């Protein structure tokens, strides 16, 4: 049987169908291509770029922070971020030689963990994450470490590791000015202090580096790289003077050492009276912003330990916590039994973080306290401005006073009474009864008006984050703001303020009544160093007249010359101020009352330049008592350093001649007549030992040394001074005269500091000496001794 092939008609149909299916296929492909290349072009383009490129962020250099003299306080330097592309770690050529993928991953993890001091298992887990093309191994790696790592990787033949530019913040002087500067987090973002306040200025703008990669996920040559440069941040020039800051911190450190029971530490601020510029600000204990999560201060460590032990006791858990955890934190530094208990670990971590927050605080602007007697300055200034108090007015203090419907008399700190006082004397003696009488004449409404005018109801506006404001009575509540609360407010009790509010108010009182906005950044500089903006003094308002201000300066100077502030006296300088001893609330477990001792000093009083506030916070009643005894000497020592530094020339009165220091001339080789004449010209007396006649063969002290004006130079004729050293005796508790006599026995000189000679009594005793007892010194050395009065300086 013959089989016939398809006829022409069938062939045509088959051809048509074939063409139809082919056309349909090409049509579908075309539609797909149209969809991908036209409708979804951007999407697939981005996918292709993602597979073929690697994008790295380039961190900008954060702006530098300078002090007022362009000394660097904080700056950023380039470091590296170490990353891994897990897809690029495995070299197939090595696999063919028997070096498995796993072996290559393990080798890389070993190199990285050793060079960067990281946990091997953590690094290996990232290296083996082949579903990812980007894993960060380490941040902020120093250049020296990077250099060593690069060489080790090359020697080991490891691939897939990349370096990306990063920056690291360095605080040049550790804890110096730490509460003001603040710190940055791991992303170089400011967290507290100026770093946070000026984040937008300091931060800069990040750049990018886009690198092409080949099929093996390795970088292509540099010509395939595109870089968008980072824009560095702007810099800050502060009003802070590092030398004045050093003086403040030095003396606050001494104050803290002298008052270890000050539970909340010590704080201080130095303000330029005429401009509102902050020259120095400090709080102790402080922290190091280079290692911000590390706790080193014993009081903070003890607080963490107490908190953790309490948590463990409440949980019924017995565990030994290492000191390393208390200092550095970290889950790995806790016992495994606690690591496994997430709820317990979180509670312990929270206890540590709470202490860190306390450590980072800036109490000068953030913490409030009852100002106590320093607030008497506002009370008197207000009454004098209103004309309800005058210089010649008299006030009688019998030790207490009945006020309104209060059932008990409100007492003066001197319960025996001050007797009759003038307006100035109420301040000099810090008399509470006199203050209540003055405030009563002012009245509630006007008292509050001036309280508000002096800026006490709001924030000062200082350019630091987290500023608080004080809390005053509710004016609409007659049970809170009444005749009794006015009386108590007259001497600074039962309301709160911040230290910056207080020192700013006092600056206005002494600077002709001009209230200014304090500031701490003087200039903002562009990245190229040009000036972007400059801060200017901002007078908020005129609160009191120049006449009232002049009276207040006179009264404040009297407080230091003969009142409760006598321990702030500085020879050769006109210092004024006011003491305060303010009550604070007891905490649970306190067995005795507690208080804060403070002093605000101003100098020179004929032309005020600086105001200094020092607060020694949360002291027990049993500690040395009163702002005059505790805080005033600290302010005096700060003034003694700062005033000559800023160019204020000392001027000694007749009563202060014994405090002047004179430079001893060299008279060796002169006969007695010539030597006597030279010493007379220098204003110094002399005495002769080993008088063999002829010329001076030696002298004590040597030429060029400064000694007190009442000291004598020892001259040797034919002999020589003794070369052996002597040990400095203990002078603690001795009066100035006793100290001078004691030192003379050793051939040493006394430099007397502290209380004015006219105010020295039998209660004026040595509290500190330099050099300390037992130090070996040459004959003729000068021993500096601080004296304080323990009577007439209490102002509770």
CSV table of C-alpha atoms in Angstrom, one decimal, residues 350-667:
chain,number,residue,atom,x,y,z
A,350,UNK,CA,19.6,48.9,84.5
A,351,UNK,CA,21.1,49.5,87.9
A,352,UNK,CA,24.5,50.1,86.3
A,353,UNK,CA,23.0,52.4,83.6
A,354,UNK,CA,21.3,54.5,86.2
A,355,UNK,CA,24.7,55.2,87.8
A,356,UNK,CA,26.2,56.0,84.4
A,357,UNK,CA,23.4,58.6,83.8
A,358,UNK,CA,24.3,60.2,87.1
A,359,UNK,CA,28.0,60.2,86.2
A,360,UNK,CA,27.3,61.9,82.9
A,361,UNK,CA,25.0,64.7,84.4
A,362,UNK,CA,26.0,68.3,84.5
A,363,UNK,CA,24.6,69.5,87.9
A,364,UNK,CA,25.5,73.1,87.2
A,365,UNK,CA,22.7,73.3,84.6
A,366,UNK,CA,20.6,70.2,85.3
A,367,UNK,CA,20.2,69.9,89.1
A,368,UNK,CA,18.2,72.1,91.3
A,369,UNK,CA,18.8,73.0,95.0
A,370,UNK,CA,17.5,75.3,97.6
A,371,UNK,CA,19.9,78.3,97.3
A,372,UNK,CA,19.9,79.3,100.9
A,373,UNK,CA,21.5,82.5,102.0
A,374,UNK,CA,23.1,83.4,98.6
A,375,UNK,CA,19.5,84.3,97.7
A,376,UNK,CA,19.5,87.1,100.3
A,377,UNK,CA,21.3,89.1,97.7
A,378,UNK,CA,18.2,89.2,95.6
A,379,UNK,CA,16.0,90.0,98.6
A,380,UNK,CA,18.1,93.0,99.5
A,381,UNK,CA,18.6,94.2,96.0
A,382,UNK,CA,14.9,94.1,95.4
A,383,UNK,CA,14.0,96.0,98.5
A,384,UNK,CA,16.7,98.7,97.9
A,385,UNK,CA,15.5,99.1,94.3
A,386,UNK,CA,11.9,99.6,95.4
A,387,UNK,CA,12.9,102.1,98.0
A,388,UNK,CA,11.5,100.1,100.9
A,389,UNK,CA,15.0,99.5,102.3
A,390,UNK,CA,17.7,102.1,102.8
A,391,UNK,CA,21.3,102.2,104.0
A,392,UNK,CA,20.4,103.8,107.3
A,393,UNK,CA,17.5,101.5,108.1
A,394,UNK,CA,17.8,99.4,111.2
A,395,UNK,CA,16.6,95.9,111.8
A,396,UNK,CA,16.5,94.1,115.1
A,397,UNK,CA,17.2,90.3,115.5
A,398,UNK,CA,16.3,88.6,118.7
A,399,UNK,CA,17.1,85.2,117.3
A,400,UNK,CA,13.7,84.4,115.9
A,401,UNK,CA,10.5,85.9,114.6
A,402,UNK,CA,6.8,85.1,114.6
A,403,UNK,CA,5.3,85.2,111.1
A,404,UNK,CA,1.6,85.1,110.1
A,405,UNK,CA,-0.4,82.2,111.4
A,406,UNK,CA,2.7,80.0,111.8
A,407,UNK,CA,2.6,78.4,115.2
A,408,UNK,CA,6.3,78.4,115.8
A,409,UNK,CA,8.9,81.2,115.6
A,410,UNK,CA,11.1,81.1,112.5
A,411,UNK,CA,14.7,81.1,113.8
A,412,UNK,CA,17.8,82.9,112.7
A,413,UNK,CA,20.9,80.7,112.3
A,414,UNK,CA,22.3,82.7,115.3
A,415,UNK,CA,19.6,81.7,117.8
A,416,UNK,CA,21.0,84.2,120.4
A,417,UNK,CA,20.2,87.0,118.0
A,418,UNK,CA,22.3,89.6,116.2
A,419,UNK,CA,20.7,92.6,117.9
A,420,UNK,CA,20.4,95.9,115.9
A,421,UNK,CA,21.7,95.8,112.4
A,422,UNK,CA,21.9,98.1,109.4
A,423,UNK,CA,20.8,97.0,106.0
A,424,UNK,CA,24.4,96.2,105.0
A,425,UNK,CA,25.0,94.4,108.3
A,426,UNK,CA,22.0,92.1,107.7
A,427,UNK,CA,24.0,90.7,104.7
A,428,UNK,CA,27.4,90.8,106.4
A,429,UNK,CA,26.0,88.7,109.2
A,430,UNK,CA,23.5,86.7,107.0
A,431,UNK,CA,20.7,87.5,109.5
A,432,UNK,CA,17.5,85.5,108.7
A,433,UNK,CA,15.3,87.7,110.9
A,434,UNK,CA,16.5,90.9,109.2
A,435,UNK,CA,15.8,89.3,105.8
A,436,UNK,CA,12.2,88.4,106.8
A,437,UNK,CA,11.6,92.0,107.8
A,438,UNK,CA,13.0,93.3,104.5
A,439,UNK,CA,10.9,90.8,102.5
A,440,UNK,CA,7.7,91.8,104.4
A,441,UNK,CA,8.2,95.4,103.3
A,442,UNK,CA,8.6,94.3,99.7
A,443,UNK,CA,5.5,92.1,99.7
A,444,UNK,CA,4.6,88.9,97.9
A,445,UNK,CA,3.7,90.3,94.5
A,446,UNK,CA,6.7,92.5,94.1
A,447,UNK,CA,9.1,89.9,95.5
A,448,UNK,CA,7.9,87.5,92.8
A,449,UNK,CA,8.1,90.1,90.1
A,450,UNK,CA,11.8,90.6,90.8
A,451,UNK,CA,12.3,86.9,91.2
A,452,UNK,CA,10.9,86.5,87.7
A,453,UNK,CA,12.8,89.6,86.4
A,454,UNK,CA,16.1,88.1,87.6
A,455,UNK,CA,15.4,85.0,85.4
A,456,UNK,CA,14.6,82.6,88.1
A,457,UNK,CA,11.3,81.3,86.7
A,458,UNK,CA,12.8,80.1,83.4
A,459,UNK,CA,15.9,78.6,81.9
A,460,UNK,CA,18.8,80.9,81.3
A,461,UNK,CA,19.1,79.8,77.7
A,462,UNK,CA,22.7,78.6,77.9
A,463,UNK,CA,23.7,76.7,74.9
A,464,UNK,CA,23.9,73.3,76.6
A,465,UNK,CA,21.3,70.5,76.4
A,466,UNK,CA,19.2,69.4,79.4
A,467,UNK,CA,19.0,72.7,81.2
A,468,UNK,CA,16.5,72.7,84.1
A,469,UNK,CA,14.7,75.5,85.8
A,470,UNK,CA,13.9,75.9,89.5
A,471,UNK,CA,10.5,75.3,91.1
A,472,UNK,CA,8.8,78.1,93.0
A,473,UNK,CA,5.5,78.2,95.0
A,474,UNK,CA,2.2,78.0,93.2
A,475,UNK,CA,1.1,81.7,93.2
A,476,UNK,CA,-2.6,80.7,93.0
A,477,UNK,CA,-2.4,78.5,96.1
A,478,UNK,CA,-2.6,80.6,99.2
A,479,UNK,CA,-1.6,77.7,101.3
A,480,UNK,CA,1.7,77.5,99.4
A,481,UNK,CA,2.5,81.2,98.6
A,482,UNK,CA,1.6,83.3,101.7
A,483,UNK,CA,3.2,85.5,104.3
A,484,UNK,CA,5.0,82.5,105.9
A,485,UNK,CA,6.5,81.2,102.6
A,486,UNK,CA,7.6,84.7,101.7
A,487,UNK,CA,9.4,85.0,105.0
A,488,UNK,CA,11.2,81.7,104.4
A,489,UNK,CA,11.9,82.5,100.7
A,490,UNK,CA,13.7,85.7,101.9
A,491,UNK,CA,16.6,83.6,103.0
A,492,UNK,CA,16.4,81.1,100.1
A,493,UNK,CA,14.5,78.2,101.5
A,494,UNK,CA,11.6,76.0,100.3
A,495,UNK,CA,12.1,76.7,96.5
A,496,UNK,CA,14.7,75.5,94.1
A,497,UNK,CA,17.0,77.0,91.5
A,498,UNK,CA,20.0,75.8,89.4
A,499,UNK,CA,23.6,76.9,90.0
A,500,UNK,CA,23.7,78.6,86.6
A,501,UNK,CA,20.6,80.6,87.4
A,502,UNK,CA,22.1,81.7,90.7
A,503,UNK,CA,25.5,82.8,89.3
A,504,UNK,CA,23.8,84.5,86.4
A,505,UNK,CA,21.5,86.4,88.8
A,506,UNK,CA,24.4,87.6,91.0
A,507,UNK,CA,26.3,88.7,87.9
A,508,UNK,CA,23.3,90.9,87.0
A,509,UNK,CA,23.2,92.3,90.6
A,510,UNK,CA,26.9,93.5,90.4
A,511,UNK,CA,27.0,94.5,86.8
A,512,UNK,CA,24.7,97.5,87.0
A,513,UNK,CA,21.6,95.4,87.0
A,514,UNK,CA,22.0,93.9,83.5
A,515,UNK,CA,20.7,90.3,83.2
A,516,UNK,CA,22.5,88.5,80.4
A,517,UNK,CA,22.1,85.2,78.6
A,518,UNK,CA,25.1,83.0,79.5
A,519,UNK,CA,26.8,81.2,76.6
A,520,UNK,CA,29.6,78.8,76.1
A,521,UNK,CA,30.4,78.7,72.3
A,522,UNK,CA,32.1,81.9,71.1
A,523,UNK,CA,32.4,81.0,67.4
A,524,UNK,CA,31.4,78.4,64.9
A,525,UNK,CA,34.1,77.8,62.2
A,526,UNK,CA,33.4,76.4,58.7
A,527,UNK,CA,35.4,73.3,57.7
A,528,UNK,CA,38.0,75.5,56.0
A,529,UNK,CA,38.6,77.5,59.2
A,530,UNK,CA,36.7,80.6,58.2
A,531,UNK,CA,34.3,82.1,60.8
A,532,UNK,CA,30.6,81.1,60.2
A,533,UNK,CA,29.1,82.9,63.2
A,534,UNK,CA,30.2,84.7,66.4
A,535,UNK,CA,28.3,84.9,69.6
A,536,UNK,CA,27.5,88.3,71.0
A,537,UNK,CA,26.6,89.4,74.5
A,538,UNK,CA,22.8,89.3,74.9
A,539,UNK,CA,21.3,91.6,77.6
A,540,UNK,CA,18.0,90.1,78.5
A,541,UNK,CA,16.8,93.0,80.6
A,542,UNK,CA,17.7,95.7,83.1
A,543,UNK,CA,16.5,94.5,86.5
A,544,UNK,CA,17.9,97.0,89.0
A,545,UNK,CA,19.6,100.4,88.7
A,546,UNK,CA,23.3,101.2,88.6
A,547,UNK,CA,22.8,102.9,92.0
A,548,UNK,CA,21.3,99.7,93.6
A,549,UNK,CA,24.1,97.7,92.0
A,550,UNK,CA,26.8,99.9,93.5
A,551,UNK,CA,25.2,99.5,97.0
A,552,UNK,CA,25.1,95.7,96.6
A,553,UNK,CA,28.8,95.6,95.5
A,554,UNK,CA,29.7,97.5,98.6
A,555,UNK,CA,27.7,95.2,100.9
A,556,UNK,CA,29.0,92.0,99.2
A,557,UNK,CA,32.6,93.2,99.7
A,558,UNK,CA,31.8,93.8,103.4
A,559,UNK,CA,30.6,90.2,103.7
A,560,UNK,CA,34.2,89.0,102.7
A,561,UNK,CA,36.1,91.7,104.6
A,562,UNK,CA,34.4,91.0,107.9
A,563,UNK,CA,31.3,88.8,107.6
A,564,UNK,CA,30.4,85.2,107.0
A,565,UNK,CA,32.5,85.2,103.8
A,566,UNK,CA,35.8,86.1,105.4
A,567,UNK,CA,37.4,82.8,104.3
A,568,UNK,CA,37.1,83.9,100.7
A,569,UNK,CA,39.5,86.8,101.3
A,570,UNK,CA,42.4,87.2,98.8
A,571,UNK,CA,45.2,89.6,99.7
A,572,UNK,CA,45.6,92.5,97.2
A,573,UNK,CA,42.2,92.0,95.6
A,574,UNK,CA,38.7,93.3,96.4
A,575,UNK,CA,36.5,90.2,96.6
A,576,UNK,CA,32.8,90.2,97.5
A,577,UNK,CA,30.3,87.5,97.8
A,578,UNK,CA,27.7,85.6,99.8
A,579,UNK,CA,27.7,82.3,101.7
A,580,UNK,CA,24.9,79.8,101.9
A,581,UNK,CA,24.1,76.7,103.9
A,582,UNK,CA,20.9,75.2,102.5
A,583,UNK,CA,18.9,72.3,103.9
A,584,UNK,CA,18.1,69.3,101.7
A,585,UNK,CA,15.6,66.5,102.1
A,586,UNK,CA,16.7,63.4,103.9
A,587,UNK,CA,16.9,60.2,102.0
A,588,UNK,CA,15.7,56.9,103.3
A,589,UNK,CA,18.2,55.6,105.9
A,590,UNK,CA,19.7,59.0,106.7
A,591,UNK,CA,20.3,59.3,110.4
A,592,UNK,CA,21.1,63.0,110.4
A,593,UNK,CA,20.1,66.2,108.6
A,594,UNK,CA,22.0,67.1,105.4
A,595,UNK,CA,22.8,70.3,103.7
A,596,UNK,CA,24.6,71.9,100.7
A,597,UNK,CA,27.3,74.5,101.4
A,598,UNK,CA,27.8,77.1,98.7
A,599,UNK,CA,29.5,80.4,98.1
A,600,UNK,CA,29.2,82.9,95.2
A,601,UNK,CA,32.2,85.3,94.9
A,602,UNK,CA,32.8,88.3,92.7
A,603,UNK,CA,35.9,90.3,92.0
A,604,UNK,CA,37.3,92.9,91.8
A,605,UNK,CA,34.4,94.7,93.4
A,606,UNK,CA,35.4,98.1,92.1
A,607,UNK,CA,35.0,96.8,88.5
A,608,UNK,CA,33.6,93.2,88.6
A,609,UNK,CA,35.1,90.8,86.0
A,610,UNK,CA,34.3,87.3,87.2
A,611,UNK,CA,31.7,85.6,89.3
A,612,UNK,CA,32.6,82.2,90.8
A,613,UNK,CA,30.1,79.7,92.3
A,614,UNK,CA,31.2,76.6,94.3
A,615,UNK,CA,28.7,74.1,95.8
A,616,UNK,CA,29.7,71.2,98.0
A,617,UNK,CA,26.6,69.1,97.8
A,618,UNK,CA,24.7,66.9,100.2
A,619,UNK,CA,26.8,67.0,103.4
A,620,UNK,CA,25.8,65.5,106.7
A,621,UNK,CA,25.1,67.8,109.6
A,622,UNK,CA,28.1,66.4,111.4
A,623,UNK,CA,30.5,67.6,108.6
A,624,UNK,CA,32.3,71.0,108.9
A,625,UNK,CA,29.3,73.3,108.7
A,626,UNK,CA,28.4,76.3,106.6
A,627,UNK,CA,29.1,77.8,103.2
A,628,UNK,CA,31.5,80.2,104.9
A,629,UNK,CA,33.6,77.3,106.3
A,630,UNK,CA,33.4,74.8,103.5
A,631,UNK,CA,32.8,76.7,100.1
A,632,UNK,CA,34.2,80.2,100.7
A,633,UNK,CA,37.8,79.1,101.0
A,634,UNK,CA,37.6,77.2,97.8
A,635,UNK,CA,36.3,80.3,95.9
A,636,UNK,CA,39.1,82.3,97.5
A,637,UNK,CA,41.7,79.9,96.2
A,638,UNK,CA,40.2,80.0,92.7
A,639,UNK,CA,40.1,83.8,92.8
A,640,UNK,CA,43.8,83.9,93.8
A,641,UNK,CA,44.7,81.9,90.7
A,642,UNK,CA,42.3,83.4,88.2
A,643,UNK,CA,42.5,87.2,89.0
A,644,UNK,CA,46.3,87.6,88.2
A,645,UNK,CA,45.8,85.3,85.2
A,646,UNK,CA,43.2,87.6,83.6
A,647,UNK,CA,45.4,90.6,84.3
A,648,UNK,CA,43.9,92.1,87.4
A,649,UNK,CA,46.8,93.8,89.3
A,650,UNK,CA,46.9,93.3,93.1
A,651,UNK,CA,46.8,96.5,95.2
A,652,UNK,CA,47.7,96.1,98.8
A,653,UNK,CA,46.4,98.3,101.6
A,654,UNK,CA,48.4,99.2,104.7
A,655,UNK,CA,46.7,96.4,106.5
A,656,UNK,CA,47.8,93.9,103.9
A,657,UNK,CA,51.5,94.8,103.8
A,658,UNK,CA,52.3,91.5,105.5
A,659,UNK,CA,50.7,89.6,102.6
A,660,UNK,CA,52.9,91.2,99.9
A,661,UNK,CA,55.6,89.2,98.4
A,662,UNK,CA,59.0,90.8,97.6
A,663,UNK,CA,61.8,89.5,95.4
A,664,UNK,CA,65.1,89.0,97.3
A,665,UNK,CA,68.0,90.7,95.6
A,666,UNK,CA,71.4,88.9,95.3
A,667,UNK,CA,73.9,90.6,97.6
